[in-house]
Short mmCIF file of C-alpha atoms and ligand atoms in Angstrom, two decimals:
data_model
loop_
_atom_site.label_atom_id
_atom_site.label_comp_id
_atom_site.label_asym_id
_atom_site.label_seq_id
_atom_site.Cartn_x
_atom_site.Cartn_y
_atom_site.Cartn_z
CA MET A 1 0.21 -0.09 0.01
CA THR A 2 1.42 3.40 -0.89
CA ARG A 3 0.76 6.76 0.41
CA PRO A 4 -0.35 9.80 -1.72
CA SER A 5 3.26 10.85 -1.47
CA GLY A 6 4.46 7.60 -2.85
CA ALA A 7 6.21 6.81 0.00
CA ALA A 8 5.50 3.35 1.27
CA ALA A 9 2.99 3.24 4.13
CA PRO A 10 4.87 2.19 7.62
CA PRO A 11 4.27 -1.50 8.50
CA GLY A 12 1.89 -2.14 11.15
CA ALA A 13 3.70 -2.40 14.68
CA VAL A 14 2.89 -4.54 17.66
CA VAL A 15 4.74 -3.95 21.21
CA LEU A 16 4.54 -6.66 23.63
CA THR A 17 5.49 -5.34 27.24
CA GLY A 18 5.81 -7.44 30.72
CA ALA A 19 6.67 -6.52 34.20
CA GLY A 20 9.90 -5.35 33.29
CA VAL A 21 8.59 -2.12 31.82
CA SER A 22 6.89 -1.15 35.31
CA ARG A 23 9.99 -2.49 37.40
CA GLU A 24 11.26 1.34 37.51
CA SER A 25 8.31 2.69 38.47
CA GLY A 26 8.42 0.56 41.72
CA LEU A 27 6.34 -2.62 41.26
CA SER A 28 7.99 -5.80 41.74
CA THR A 29 8.75 -8.19 38.61
CA PHE A 30 7.80 -11.74 38.80
CA ARG A 31 11.02 -14.08 38.09
CA ASP A 32 13.86 -11.52 39.26
CA PRO A 33 15.59 -12.48 42.49
CA ASP A 34 13.19 -10.18 44.17
CA GLY A 35 9.87 -11.14 42.30
CA VAL A 36 6.54 -11.86 43.38
CA TRP A 37 6.84 -15.69 42.42
CA ARG A 38 10.07 -15.58 44.63
CA ARG A 39 7.35 -14.84 47.44
CA VAL A 40 4.53 -16.74 46.87
CA ARG A 41 3.93 -19.71 44.51
CA ILE A 42 1.86 -19.54 41.55
CA GLU A 43 -0.34 -22.49 42.65
CA ASP A 44 -1.46 -20.93 45.84
CA VAL A 45 -2.67 -17.47 44.42
CA ALA A 46 -2.75 -17.40 40.77
CA THR A 47 -5.06 -20.06 39.35
CA PRO A 48 -8.73 -20.73 39.22
CA GLU A 49 -8.04 -23.95 41.63
CA ALA A 50 -6.51 -21.31 44.21
CA PHE A 51 -9.61 -19.36 44.25
CA ALA A 52 -11.41 -21.89 44.60
CA ARG A 53 -9.52 -23.73 47.29
CA ASP A 54 -8.77 -20.44 49.60
CA PRO A 55 -10.76 -17.41 47.88
CA ALA A 56 -9.27 -15.22 50.83
CA ARG A 57 -5.68 -15.75 50.37
CA VAL A 58 -6.29 -15.18 46.80
CA GLN A 59 -8.39 -12.02 47.29
CA GLU A 60 -5.88 -10.56 49.86
CA PHE A 61 -2.92 -11.24 47.40
CA TYR A 62 -4.68 -9.14 44.96
CA ASP A 63 -6.03 -6.63 47.17
CA ALA A 64 -2.18 -5.96 48.31
CA ARG A 65 -1.13 -5.24 44.75
CA ARG A 66 -4.12 -3.32 43.60
CA ALA A 67 -3.30 -1.16 46.90
CA GLN A 68 0.21 -0.57 45.49
CA LEU A 69 -1.35 1.30 42.46
CA ALA A 70 -2.86 3.64 44.68
CA ASP A 71 0.77 4.68 45.87
CA PRO A 72 1.44 8.09 44.50
CA ALA A 73 5.04 6.86 44.27
CA VAL A 74 3.79 4.46 41.70
CA ARG A 75 3.34 6.31 38.51
CA PRO A 76 4.23 5.68 34.70
CA ASN A 77 7.89 6.00 34.04
CA ALA A 78 9.69 7.26 30.71
CA ALA A 79 9.12 3.70 28.86
CA HIS A 80 5.53 4.27 29.42
CA ARG A 81 5.50 7.83 28.28
CA ALA A 82 7.77 7.12 25.09
CA LEU A 83 5.29 4.24 24.10
CA ALA A 84 2.45 6.40 24.44
CA GLU A 85 3.78 8.92 22.40
CA LEU A 86 4.43 5.92 19.74
CA ASP A 87 0.81 5.15 19.90
CA ARG A 88 -0.05 8.95 19.34
CA ARG A 89 2.40 9.45 16.51
CA TRP A 90 2.91 5.92 14.71
CA PRO A 91 1.50 6.44 11.04
CA GLY A 92 0.53 2.80 10.44
CA ASP A 93 -1.79 0.21 12.37
CA PHE A 94 -0.35 -0.23 16.11
CA LEU A 95 -1.23 -2.01 19.08
CA LEU A 96 0.26 -2.24 22.62
CA VAL A 97 -0.25 -5.90 23.99
CA THR A 98 0.77 -5.68 27.84
CA GLN A 99 0.85 -8.88 30.18
CA ASN A 100 0.93 -6.77 32.94
CA VAL A 101 -2.45 -5.87 35.02
CA ASP A 102 -1.13 -2.50 36.44
CA ASP A 103 -2.57 0.52 34.88
CA LEU A 104 0.47 2.51 33.97
CA HIS A 105 0.02 2.39 30.15
CA GLY A 106 -3.07 3.61 30.46
CA ARG A 107 -1.98 6.41 32.95
CA ALA A 108 0.36 7.46 30.40
CA GLY A 109 -1.92 7.79 27.84
CA SER A 110 -1.74 4.36 25.62
CA GLU A 111 -4.94 4.13 23.79
CA ARG A 112 -4.29 1.24 21.22
CA LEU A 113 -3.76 -1.17 24.53
CA LEU A 114 -4.71 -4.29 25.40
CA HIS A 115 -4.42 -6.14 28.74
CA MET A 116 -4.06 -9.78 27.57
CA HIS A 117 -3.80 -10.84 31.46
CA GLY A 118 -6.45 -8.69 32.63
CA GLU A 119 -6.45 -5.39 35.24
CA LEU A 120 -5.75 -5.17 38.56
CA ALA A 121 -7.98 -2.32 38.42
CA LYS A 122 -11.25 -4.04 37.53
CA ALA A 123 -13.54 -6.84 38.93
CA ARG A 124 -15.37 -9.50 37.41
CA CYS A 125 -18.95 -10.38 38.95
CA LEU A 126 -19.25 -14.23 38.76
CA ARG A 127 -23.41 -13.46 39.52
CA CYS A 128 -23.87 -11.33 36.74
CA GLY A 129 -20.84 -11.19 34.53
CA ALA A 130 -20.16 -7.53 34.76
CA VAL A 131 -16.72 -6.27 34.46
CA GLU A 132 -16.35 -3.01 36.53
CA ARG A 133 -14.00 -0.69 38.31
CA SER A 134 -12.67 -2.74 41.45
CA PRO A 135 -13.69 -1.42 44.85
CA PRO A 136 -10.23 -1.46 46.74
CA ARG A 137 -10.73 -4.70 48.70
CA LEU A 138 -12.51 -7.63 47.23
CA ALA A 139 -11.43 -9.74 50.64
CA ASP A 140 -14.26 -7.98 52.24
CA SER A 141 -16.99 -9.44 49.64
CA PRO A 142 -18.12 -5.92 48.70
CA PRO A 143 -21.71 -5.82 46.42
CA CYS A 144 -21.27 -5.90 42.91
CA PRO A 145 -21.12 -2.43 41.42
CA ALA A 146 -23.64 -3.63 38.44
CA CYS A 147 -25.87 -6.21 40.54
CA GLY A 148 -25.53 -5.17 44.15
CA GLU A 149 -24.74 -8.94 44.80
CA ARG A 150 -22.26 -9.27 47.12
CA GLY A 151 -19.57 -12.16 47.27
CA GLY A 152 -19.48 -12.78 43.54
CA LEU A 153 -16.69 -10.36 42.66
CA ARG A 154 -13.22 -11.72 41.63
CA PRO A 155 -10.09 -10.07 40.23
CA HIS A 156 -10.19 -9.35 36.29
CA VAL A 157 -7.29 -11.14 36.07
CA VAL A 158 -6.28 -14.01 33.66
CA TRP A 159 -4.48 -16.74 35.96
CA PHE A 160 -2.67 -19.81 34.71
CA GLY A 161 -4.91 -22.34 32.83
CA GLU A 162 -7.22 -19.30 31.88
CA MET A 163 -7.54 -18.03 28.42
CA PRO A 164 -6.07 -14.66 27.79
CA LEU A 165 -8.03 -12.13 26.64
CA GLY A 166 -8.25 -10.62 23.40
CA MET A 167 -6.22 -13.43 21.42
CA GLU A 168 -8.38 -12.67 18.40
CA ARG A 169 -7.24 -9.25 18.15
CA ILE A 170 -3.67 -10.06 18.85
CA GLU A 171 -3.40 -12.38 16.39
CA GLU A 172 -4.98 -10.38 13.81
CA ALA A 173 -2.21 -7.54 14.22
CA LEU A 174 0.39 -10.08 14.73
CA ALA A 175 -0.59 -11.41 11.15
CA ARG A 176 -0.34 -7.83 9.66
CA CYS A 177 2.65 -6.60 11.30
CA GLY A 178 5.58 -5.68 9.81
CA LEU A 179 7.38 -4.95 13.27
CA PHE A 180 7.05 -6.85 16.43
CA VAL A 181 8.93 -5.27 19.82
CA SER A 182 9.24 -6.97 23.27
CA ILE A 183 9.96 -5.06 26.39
CA GLY A 184 10.94 -6.29 29.58
CA THR A 185 9.29 -9.45 29.60
CA SER A 186 11.22 -13.04 30.13
CA GLY A 187 9.47 -14.79 27.64
CA SER A 188 8.31 -17.50 29.92
CA VAL A 189 4.50 -17.21 29.82
CA TYR A 190 2.52 -18.41 27.02
CA PRO A 191 1.00 -17.95 24.96
CA ALA A 192 2.87 -14.56 24.94
CA ALA A 193 6.56 -15.72 24.92
CA GLY A 194 5.43 -17.55 21.57
CA PHE A 195 4.40 -14.41 19.37
CA VAL A 196 7.92 -13.78 18.51
CA ALA A 197 7.96 -17.20 16.78
CA THR A 198 4.67 -16.29 15.07
CA VAL A 199 5.75 -13.23 13.13
CA ARG A 200 9.59 -13.88 12.89
CA GLY A 201 10.94 -13.76 9.34
CA ARG A 202 8.08 -11.60 8.08
CA ALA A 203 8.65 -8.72 10.72
CA ARG A 204 11.45 -7.07 12.03
CA THR A 205 11.73 -8.22 15.48
CA VAL A 206 13.33 -6.35 18.34
CA GLU A 207 13.81 -7.17 21.96
CA LEU A 208 14.45 -4.50 24.80
CA ASN A 209 15.18 -5.99 27.89
CA LEU A 210 17.44 -5.98 31.31
CA GLU A 211 19.15 -9.18 30.40
CA PRO A 212 18.32 -11.55 27.27
CA SER A 213 15.32 -13.53 27.80
CA GLU A 214 14.23 -17.01 27.23
CA GLY A 215 13.60 -16.35 23.67
CA SER A 216 16.39 -13.80 22.88
CA ALA A 217 17.58 -15.93 20.03
CA LEU A 218 14.62 -15.69 17.75
CA PHE A 219 14.67 -11.95 17.29
CA ASP A 220 16.81 -10.08 14.49
CA GLU A 221 18.01 -7.34 17.22
CA ALA A 222 18.21 -7.81 20.99
CA ARG A 223 19.30 -5.04 23.27
CA GLN A 224 20.26 -4.72 26.97
CA GLY A 225 19.32 -2.13 29.26
CA PRO A 226 16.81 -0.48 31.60
CA ALA A 227 13.41 0.19 29.82
CA THR A 228 13.58 4.13 30.56
CA ARG A 229 16.63 4.26 28.84
CA LEU A 230 16.33 1.88 25.56
CA VAL A 231 12.47 2.79 25.05
CA PRO A 232 12.64 6.50 24.90
CA GLU A 233 15.93 6.02 22.43
CA PHE A 234 14.12 3.11 20.44
CA VAL A 235 10.96 5.22 20.06
CA ASP A 236 12.81 8.43 18.93
CA ALA A 237 14.57 6.48 16.29
CA LEU A 238 11.60 5.00 14.72
CA LEU A 239 9.72 7.92 14.45
CA ARG A 240 12.69 9.43 12.88
CA ASP A 241 13.21 7.01 10.30
CA ALA A 242 9.16 7.01 10.01
CA GLY A 243 9.21 10.66 9.37
CA ALA A 244 6.65 10.80 11.89
C1 BV8 B 301 -3.24 -20.41 28.50
C2 BV8 B 301 -2.02 -12.33 35.71
C3 BV8 B 301 -4.56 -21.97 27.52
C4 BV8 B 301 -1.60 -12.76 37.26
C5 BV8 B 301 -0.39 -13.74 34.43
C6 BV8 B 301 -0.14 -26.30 32.38
C7 BV8 B 301 -1.42 -25.95 32.63
C8 BV8 B 301 -1.90 -24.71 32.29
C9 BV8 B 301 -1.29 -23.73 31.45
C10 BV8 B 301 0.08 -24.27 31.10
C11 BV8 B 301 0.55 -25.15 31.60
N1 BV8 B 301 2.02 -25.05 31.39
C12 BV8 B 301 2.25 -24.07 30.61
C13 BV8 B 301 0.92 -23.48 30.65
C14 BV8 B 301 0.74 -22.19 29.83
C15 BV8 B 301 0.70 -21.04 30.89
C16 BV8 B 301 2.15 -20.92 30.94
O1 BV8 B 301 2.83 -20.30 30.16
N2 BV8 B 301 2.94 -21.51 31.83
C17 BV8 B 301 4.37 -20.72 32.16
C18 BV8 B 301 4.97 -20.76 33.67
C19 BV8 B 301 4.85 -22.28 31.57
N3 BV8 B 301 -0.02 -20.26 30.52
C20 BV8 B 301 -1.20 -19.98 31.09
O2 BV8 B 301 -1.77 -20.50 31.79
C21 BV8 B 301 -1.60 -19.16 30.03
N4 BV8 B 301 -3.20 -19.37 29.63
O3 BV8 B 301 -1.82 -21.09 28.25
O4 BV8 B 301 -4.57 -20.80 28.56
C22 BV8 B 301 -5.83 -22.03 27.58
C23 BV8 B 301 -6.49 -22.62 26.19
C24 BV8 B 301 -7.83 -23.04 26.14
C25 BV8 B 301 -8.54 -23.00 26.98
C26 BV8 B 301 -8.03 -22.46 28.50
C27 BV8 B 301 -7.04 -22.14 28.18
C28 BV8 B 301 -2.54 -17.92 31.02
C29 BV8 B 301 -1.11 -17.31 31.44
C30 BV8 B 301 -1.31 -15.59 31.94
C31 BV8 B 301 -1.37 -16.21 33.63
N5 BV8 B 301 -1.26 -14.97 34.31
N6 BV8 B 301 -0.46 -12.76 34.84
C32 BV8 B 301 -0.77 -11.76 37.90
O5 BV8 B 301 -0.15 -11.11 37.43
O6 BV8 B 301 -1.17 -12.16 39.35
S1 BV8 B 301 1.18 -14.53 33.86
C33 BV8 B 301 2.52 -13.88 35.04
O7 BV8 B 301 3.83 -14.07 33.74
C34 BV8 B 301 2.39 -12.26 35.10
O8 BV8 B 301 1.50 -11.67 35.05
C35 BV8 B 301 3.47 -11.88 34.12
O9 BV8 B 301 2.88 -10.93 33.03
C36 BV8 B 301 3.56 -12.53 33.15
C37 BV8 B 301 5.16 -12.64 32.43
O10 BV8 B 301 5.88 -12.47 33.30
P1 BV8 B 301 7.06 -11.29 32.96
O11 BV8 B 301 6.19 -10.15 32.68
O12 BV8 B 301 8.10 -11.49 31.93
O13 BV8 B 301 8.06 -11.04 34.40
P2 BV8 B 301 9.19 -11.46 34.94
O14 BV8 B 301 9.51 -11.04 36.14
O15 BV8 B 301 9.00 -13.03 34.09
O16 BV8 B 301 10.24 -10.87 33.65
C38 BV8 B 301 10.61 -9.70 33.65
C39 BV8 B 301 11.53 -8.92 32.58
O17 BV8 B 301 11.85 -7.93 32.70
C40 BV8 B 301 12.64 -10.01 33.19
O18 BV8 B 301 13.21 -10.84 31.86
C41 BV8 B 301 13.60 -8.95 33.31
O19 BV8 B 301 15.41 -8.93 32.90
C42 BV8 B 301 13.20 -7.91 33.12
N7 BV8 B 301 13.58 -6.26 33.69
C43 BV8 B 301 13.69 -6.33 35.11
N8 BV8 B 301 13.89 -5.10 35.25
C44 BV8 B 301 13.72 -4.24 34.04
C45 BV8 B 301 13.80 -5.24 32.99
N9 BV8 B 301 13.60 -4.75 31.78
C46 BV8 B 301 13.77 -3.92 31.15
N10 BV8 B 301 14.02 -2.51 32.31
C47 BV8 B 301 14.08 -2.77 33.40
N11 BV8 B 301 14.22 -2.10 34.46
#
């Protein structure tokens, strides 16, 4: 497809982020030495079976993480802001797919944004199916904002063994993209970790991460460093090259 100016339209871009992009905002990652899964076991707090077995423990785990988002010290960093600018200025198709359940991409201004693992700030009612802004604490069994029923709210978060959200839209964007950038993820959780294998060979693939991820070898380019330095640099160069 070419634009009136005759220049080729820029490729569609898909950006995937993980916990590393929020690390410099003060939120723990999962698999680093001080990570979340070093403190609690996935099987105890992040599966449907855990919720069925001990709902109070699961609700407390997510209530504590949700409370962190209300901390004024936890706010979008330069990487989140650079990705929001890319969303605003990229002249082609664009989709930011995040594995993160924090709200920092949205607060930075990203709009073409998809939370494939759900959102801490939202709760899902098992009685009426509504997905609403979550009350601060779910461990107290607050009434559903939609149906008023008590005891039916769960975090609107995708647990292990549950289907991630928006997969059709993600697969469509991956099928059309000419650029795939993975930022701040260890590449250890599927299906997100498999996206690069889906696009490599027909899209430019770039990894920006503090250290090589499990899938680094699958990328055309892999750069190591903190997201707050790598991402703004990368976005500036991308927009300059695209004349955007
Ligand atoms: C699915 C929400 C299929 C919860 C998360 C057996 C049974 C069932 C499924 C499976 C199974 N075996 C394998 C699977 C698949 C499973 C999976 O992949 N398991 C892994 C452990 C092997 N996946 C699933 O279950 C998925 N669903 O497959 O469904 C299906 C099919 C049909 C019908 C029904 C179902 C669902 C997975 C989603 C789970 N939920 N999150 C919550 O947040 O509490 S995933 C969890 O890992 C986190 O949320 C996180 O988002 C995600 C990925 O972690 P990362 O973001 O990569 O974080 P990590 O700490 O690992 O890495 C951080 C990186 O950042 C590091 O590389 C570090 O170097 C870097 N970094 C650090 N600081 C910085 C930095 N980079 C830059 N700058 C810095 N400053």
